[in-house]
mmCIF file of C-alpha atoms in Angstrom:
data_model
loop_
_atom_site.group_PDB
_atom_site.id
_atom_site.type_symbol
_atom_site.label_atom_id
_atom_site.label_comp_id
_atom_site.label_asym_id
_atom_site.label_seq_id
_atom_site.Cartn_x
_atom_site.Cartn_y
_atom_site.Cartn_z
ATOM 1 C CA MET A 11 16.014 -57.977 7.754
ATOM 2 C CA THR A 12 19.072 -56.218 8.928
ATOM 3 C CA THR A 13 18.895 -52.775 10.522
ATOM 4 C CA LYS A 14 20.563 -51.163 7.546
ATOM 5 C CA ILE A 15 18.151 -52.693 5.092
ATOM 6 C CA LEU A 16 15.093 -51.707 7.230
ATOM 7 C CA SER A 17 16.456 -48.130 7.545
ATOM 8 C CA PHE A 18 16.980 -47.973 3.789
ATOM 9 C CA CYS A 19 13.370 -49.274 3.166
ATOM 10 C CA ILE A 20 11.967 -46.739 5.546
ATOM 11 C CA PHE A 21 13.969 -43.913 3.915
ATOM 12 C CA ALA A 22 12.953 -45.055 0.501
ATOM 13 C CA LEU A 23 9.332 -45.313 1.432
ATOM 14 C CA ALA A 24 9.339 -41.783 3.043
ATOM 15 C CA SER A 25 10.910 -40.415 -0.086
ATOM 16 C CA ILE A 26 8.241 -41.929 -2.413
ATOM 17 C CA CYS A 27 5.452 -40.605 -0.068
ATOM 18 C CA ALA A 28 7.094 -37.030 -0.126
ATOM 19 C CA PHE A 29 7.513 -37.192 -3.899
ATOM 20 C CA SER A 30 3.875 -38.334 -4.391
ATOM 21 C CA GLN A 31 2.578 -35.491 -1.932
ATOM 22 C CA GLU A 32 4.685 -32.941 -3.842
ATOM 23 C CA ASN A 33 3.207 -34.140 -7.146
ATOM 24 C CA LYS A 34 -0.378 -33.927 -5.815
ATOM 25 C CA ALA A 35 0.327 -30.417 -4.451
ATOM 26 C CA LYS A 36 1.637 -29.321 -7.762
ATOM 27 C CA SER A 37 -1.360 -30.870 -9.464
ATOM 28 C CA ILE A 38 -3.664 -28.919 -7.194
ATOM 29 C CA LEU A 39 -1.924 -25.579 -7.882
ATOM 30 C CA ASP A 40 -2.063 -26.280 -11.594
ATOM 31 C CA LYS A 41 -5.930 -26.810 -11.307
ATOM 32 C CA THR A 42 -6.117 -23.709 -9.238
ATOM 33 C CA SER A 43 -4.208 -21.731 -11.819
ATOM 34 C CA ALA A 44 -6.337 -22.962 -14.716
ATOM 35 C CA THR A 45 -9.559 -22.256 -12.782
ATOM 36 C CA ILE A 46 -8.539 -18.608 -12.165
ATOM 37 C CA LYS A 47 -7.238 -18.079 -15.728
ATOM 38 C CA ASN A 48 -10.528 -19.526 -17.094
ATOM 39 C CA ALA A 49 -12.624 -17.277 -14.679
ATOM 40 C CA GLY A 50 -12.636 -14.233 -16.862
ATOM 41 C CA ASP A 51 -12.506 -10.868 -15.041
ATOM 42 C CA ILE A 52 -12.654 -11.295 -11.173
ATOM 43 C CA LYS A 53 -14.205 -9.037 -8.476
ATOM 44 C CA ALA A 54 -13.184 -10.041 -4.925
ATOM 45 C CA ASP A 55 -13.696 -8.666 -1.507
ATOM 46 C CA PHE A 56 -10.703 -9.223 0.765
ATOM 47 C CA SER A 57 -9.037 -8.488 4.185
ATOM 48 C CA ALA A 58 -5.273 -8.165 4.425
ATOM 49 C CA SER A 59 -2.847 -7.790 7.251
ATOM 50 C CA SER A 60 0.865 -7.308 7.637
ATOM 51 C CA SER A 61 3.393 -5.726 9.969
ATOM 52 C CA SER A 62 2.549 -2.292 8.415
ATOM 53 C CA GLY A 63 -1.213 -2.524 9.156
ATOM 54 C CA SER A 64 -4.416 -4.100 7.951
ATOM 55 C CA MET A 65 -7.146 -3.117 5.456
ATOM 56 C CA ASN A 66 -10.361 -4.367 3.926
ATOM 57 C CA GLY A 67 -11.296 -3.716 0.345
ATOM 58 C CA THR A 68 -12.258 -4.981 -3.061
ATOM 59 C CA ILE A 69 -9.981 -5.906 -5.938
ATOM 60 C CA TYR A 70 -10.868 -5.907 -9.619
ATOM 61 C CA ILE A 71 -8.721 -8.129 -11.824
ATOM 62 C CA HIS A 72 -8.262 -8.361 -15.575
ATOM 63 C CA LYS A 73 -5.460 -10.626 -16.771
ATOM 64 C CA SER A 74 -2.292 -8.904 -15.254
ATOM 65 C CA MET A 75 -4.120 -5.673 -14.510
ATOM 66 C CA PHE A 76 -5.921 -4.850 -11.198
ATOM 67 C CA HIS A 77 -7.728 -2.099 -9.411
ATOM 68 C CA LEU A 78 -7.994 -2.051 -5.628
ATOM 69 C CA GLN A 79 -10.415 0.032 -3.430
ATOM 70 C CA SER A 80 -10.259 0.415 0.225
ATOM 71 C CA ASN A 81 -11.170 3.033 2.747
ATOM 72 C CA ASN A 82 -8.030 5.099 2.511
ATOM 73 C CA VAL A 83 -6.106 3.646 -0.400
ATOM 74 C CA LYS A 84 -6.964 3.008 -4.000
ATOM 75 C CA CYS A 85 -4.541 1.491 -6.557
ATOM 76 C CA TRP A 86 -4.666 1.023 -10.304
ATOM 77 C CA TYR A 87 -2.243 -1.065 -12.213
ATOM 78 C CA ASN A 88 -2.479 -1.297 -16.092
ATOM 79 C CA GLY A 89 0.180 -3.970 -16.454
ATOM 80 C CA LYS A 90 3.066 -1.563 -16.437
ATOM 81 C CA THR A 91 2.329 1.493 -14.197
ATOM 82 C CA LEU A 92 0.966 1.591 -10.664
ATOM 83 C CA TRP A 93 -0.960 4.537 -9.321
ATOM 84 C CA THR A 94 -1.412 4.560 -5.489
ATOM 85 C CA TYR A 95 -3.897 7.153 -4.052
ATOM 86 C CA ARG A 96 -4.080 7.932 -0.308
ATOM 87 C CA LYS A 97 -7.191 9.766 0.823
ATOM 88 C CA SER A 98 -5.472 11.014 3.994
ATOM 89 C CA THR A 99 -2.930 13.043 2.055
ATOM 90 C CA ASN A 100 -4.776 13.484 -1.217
ATOM 91 C CA GLU A 101 -1.695 12.321 -3.152
ATOM 92 C CA VAL A 102 -1.068 9.807 -5.926
ATOM 93 C CA ASN A 103 2.281 8.089 -6.190
ATOM 94 C CA ILE A 104 3.151 6.684 -9.674
ATOM 95 C CA THR A 105 5.587 3.847 -9.738
ATOM 96 C CA THR A 106 6.681 0.912 -11.821
ATOM 97 C CA PRO A 107 6.032 -1.873 -9.271
ATOM 98 C CA THR A 108 8.271 -4.801 -8.548
ATOM 99 C CA THR A 109 6.840 -8.374 -8.416
ATOM 100 C CA THR A 110 6.971 -8.291 -4.740
ATOM 101 C CA GLU A 111 5.030 -4.995 -4.513
ATOM 102 C CA GLN A 112 2.363 -6.552 -6.869
ATOM 103 C CA GLN A 113 2.128 -9.633 -4.661
ATOM 104 C CA ASN A 114 1.285 -7.534 -1.597
ATOM 105 C CA ILE A 115 -1.777 -6.233 -3.518
ATOM 106 C CA ASN A 116 -2.964 -8.988 -5.819
ATOM 107 C CA PRO A 117 -3.695 -12.306 -4.045
ATOM 108 C CA TYR A 118 -3.904 -14.180 -7.290
ATOM 109 C CA LEU A 119 -0.453 -13.428 -8.531
ATOM 110 C CA PHE A 120 0.957 -16.631 -7.194
ATOM 111 C CA ILE A 121 -0.497 -18.439 -10.254
ATOM 112 C CA ASN A 122 2.425 -16.960 -12.263
ATOM 113 C CA ILE A 123 5.308 -17.744 -9.977
ATOM 114 C CA TYR A 124 4.768 -21.154 -8.268
ATOM 115 C CA LYS A 125 6.062 -23.310 -11.094
ATOM 116 C CA LYS A 126 9.668 -22.388 -10.652
ATOM 117 C CA GLY A 127 11.879 -21.954 -7.632
ATOM 118 C CA TYR A 128 9.695 -23.711 -4.969
ATOM 119 C CA SER A 129 9.166 -27.082 -3.387
ATOM 120 C CA TYR A 130 5.614 -28.056 -2.362
ATOM 121 C CA SER A 131 3.930 -29.799 0.570
ATOM 122 C CA LEU A 132 0.211 -30.571 1.096
ATOM 123 C CA LYS A 133 -2.218 -30.827 3.911
ATOM 124 C CA GLU A 134 -6.006 -31.300 3.908
ATOM 125 C CA ILE A 135 -7.776 -29.202 6.553
ATOM 126 C CA SER A 136 -11.255 -28.458 7.662
ATOM 127 C CA LEU A 137 -12.496 -24.920 8.611
ATOM 128 C CA LYS A 138 -16.049 -24.207 9.641
ATOM 129 C CA GLY A 139 -17.332 -27.424 8.320
ATOM 130 C CA LYS A 140 -15.731 -26.992 4.891
ATOM 131 C CA ASN A 141 -12.705 -28.948 3.503
ATOM 132 C CA TYR A 142 -9.690 -27.269 1.937
ATOM 133 C CA TYR A 143 -6.294 -27.995 0.552
ATOM 134 C CA GLU A 144 -3.399 -26.063 2.267
ATOM 135 C CA VAL A 145 -0.394 -26.061 -0.054
ATOM 136 C CA THR A 146 2.882 -24.681 1.260
ATOM 137 C CA LEU A 147 5.556 -23.378 -1.182
ATOM 138 C CA ASN A 148 9.112 -23.130 0.116
ATOM 139 C CA ALA A 149 11.723 -21.250 -1.822
ATOM 140 C CA THR A 150 14.534 -23.500 -3.024
ATOM 141 C CA SER A 151 17.015 -20.543 -3.417
ATOM 142 C CA LYS A 152 18.362 -18.731 -0.383
ATOM 143 C CA SER A 153 18.391 -15.520 -2.400
ATOM 144 C CA SER A 154 14.597 -15.572 -2.965
ATOM 145 C CA LYS A 155 12.921 -12.663 -1.135
ATOM 146 C CA LEU A 156 9.665 -14.619 -1.046
ATOM 147 C CA ARG A 157 10.724 -17.437 1.334
ATOM 148 C CA LYS A 158 7.336 -19.193 1.780
ATOM 149 C CA MET A 159 3.775 -19.149 0.659
ATOM 150 C CA ILE A 160 0.763 -20.874 2.151
ATOM 151 C CA ILE A 161 -2.244 -21.151 -0.051
ATOM 152 C CA THR A 162 -5.620 -22.380 1.258
ATOM 153 C CA ILE A 163 -7.763 -23.721 -1.636
ATOM 154 C CA ASP A 164 -11.458 -24.693 -1.613
ATOM 155 C CA LYS A 165 -11.655 -28.454 -2.501
ATOM 156 C CA THR A 166 -15.029 -28.022 -4.200
ATOM 157 C CA ASN A 167 -14.110 -25.422 -6.782
ATOM 158 C CA TYR A 168 -10.274 -24.898 -6.638
ATOM 159 C CA TYR A 169 -10.491 -21.243 -5.719
ATOM 160 C CA PRO A 170 -8.033 -19.833 -3.198
ATOM 161 C CA VAL A 171 -9.522 -18.421 -0.089
ATOM 162 C CA LYS A 172 -6.355 -17.322 1.702
ATOM 163 C CA VAL A 173 -2.791 -16.579 0.762
ATOM 164 C CA CYS A 174 -0.007 -16.141 3.304
ATOM 165 C CA MET A 175 3.432 -14.795 2.173
ATOM 166 C CA GLN A 176 6.664 -14.820 4.195
ATOM 167 C CA ARG A 177 9.560 -12.710 3.025
ATOM 168 C CA THR A 178 12.895 -11.990 4.304
ATOM 169 C CA LYS A 179 11.271 -8.809 5.656
ATOM 170 C CA GLY A 180 7.826 -9.217 7.000
ATOM 171 C CA GLU A 181 4.731 -11.281 6.385
ATOM 172 C CA THR A 182 1.386 -10.690 4.624
ATOM 173 C CA GLU A 183 -1.866 -12.576 4.907
ATOM 174 C CA ILE A 184 -4.792 -11.975 2.435
ATOM 175 C CA ASN A 185 -8.180 -13.414 3.087
ATOM 176 C CA ILE A 186 -10.544 -13.609 0.041
ATOM 177 C CA LEU A 187 -13.996 -13.113 1.494
ATOM 178 C CA ASN A 188 -16.113 -13.148 -1.625
ATOM 179 C CA CYS A 189 -15.325 -13.770 -5.292
ATOM 180 C CA LYS A 190 -17.281 -13.151 -8.408
ATOM 181 C CA THR A 191 -16.130 -14.383 -11.758
ATOM 182 C CA LYS A 192 -17.051 -13.732 -15.329
ATOM 183 C CA GLN A 193 -17.180 -9.951 -14.758
ATOM 184 C CA LYS A 194 -16.620 -7.428 -17.544
ATOM 185 C CA PHE A 195 -14.263 -4.535 -16.952
ATOM 186 C CA ASN A 196 -12.955 -2.067 -19.473
ATOM 187 C CA ASP A 197 -9.409 -0.923 -19.565
ATOM 188 C CA ASN A 198 -10.163 2.401 -17.985
ATOM 189 C CA THR A 199 -10.910 0.582 -14.764
ATOM 190 C CA PHE A 200 -7.154 -0.013 -14.347
ATOM 191 C CA SER A 201 -5.777 3.524 -14.977
ATOM 192 C CA PHE A 202 -5.884 6.520 -12.720
ATOM 193 C CA ASN A 203 -8.047 9.445 -13.960
ATOM 194 C CA LYS A 204 -7.073 12.799 -12.510
ATOM 195 C CA LYS A 205 -10.462 14.300 -13.271
ATOM 196 C CA ASP A 206 -12.004 12.167 -10.620
ATOM 197 C CA PHE A 207 -9.762 13.492 -7.914
ATOM 198 C CA PRO A 208 -9.742 17.320 -8.077
ATOM 199 C CA GLY A 209 -6.853 18.974 -6.292
ATOM 200 C CA VAL A 210 -4.889 15.746 -5.960
ATOM 201 C CA GLU A 211 -1.070 16.044 -5.795
ATOM 202 C CA ILE A 212 0.712 13.676 -8.266
ATOM 203 C CA ILE A 213 4.139 12.434 -7.302
ATOM 204 C CA ASP A 214 5.957 10.579 -10.181
ATOM 205 C CA LEU A 215 8.429 8.133 -8.699
ATOM 206 C CA ARG A 216 9.343 6.260 -11.829
#
């Protein structure tokens, strides 16, 4: 076998393996997405860190809506409007959030964006005696603000346990510490109620 033929065979084999790995990674994300969508309402404890700081809290999720609670910050998103309350200033900012802003808060939002604009790679890892898939998504467009995502997924149930996001400006890591599914939340859970925060200053930035 000539050197050129051997090189071609090695390249072809590597391409087939990469394609197979990418298909498997996509299949794992599909299963994870379906699992989350079929989980009903979700309550999850989390820890998050970024260049701007860190927090621990709980997030409540119903379809595209969510409510986040932490020591100093609370957020409500009803699918259109985001209210962000800061205890230290007793202020609420009202905004219409971008997808990027939603991603910083909701660790499950990747299930709506991974199918387009990203290539995939896959590793299988072990942490504290448990086995996980680690799927890496790399943006295929240089204009994408979300350059890379690394999603760690429990192999036994296809629930994500960690989501890392790398943007053109900064990184965010969210660890999901505890997750309860099949919860029941009413729509009021995801809207700010001024009566619960007497004396609060409301700043509308829409």
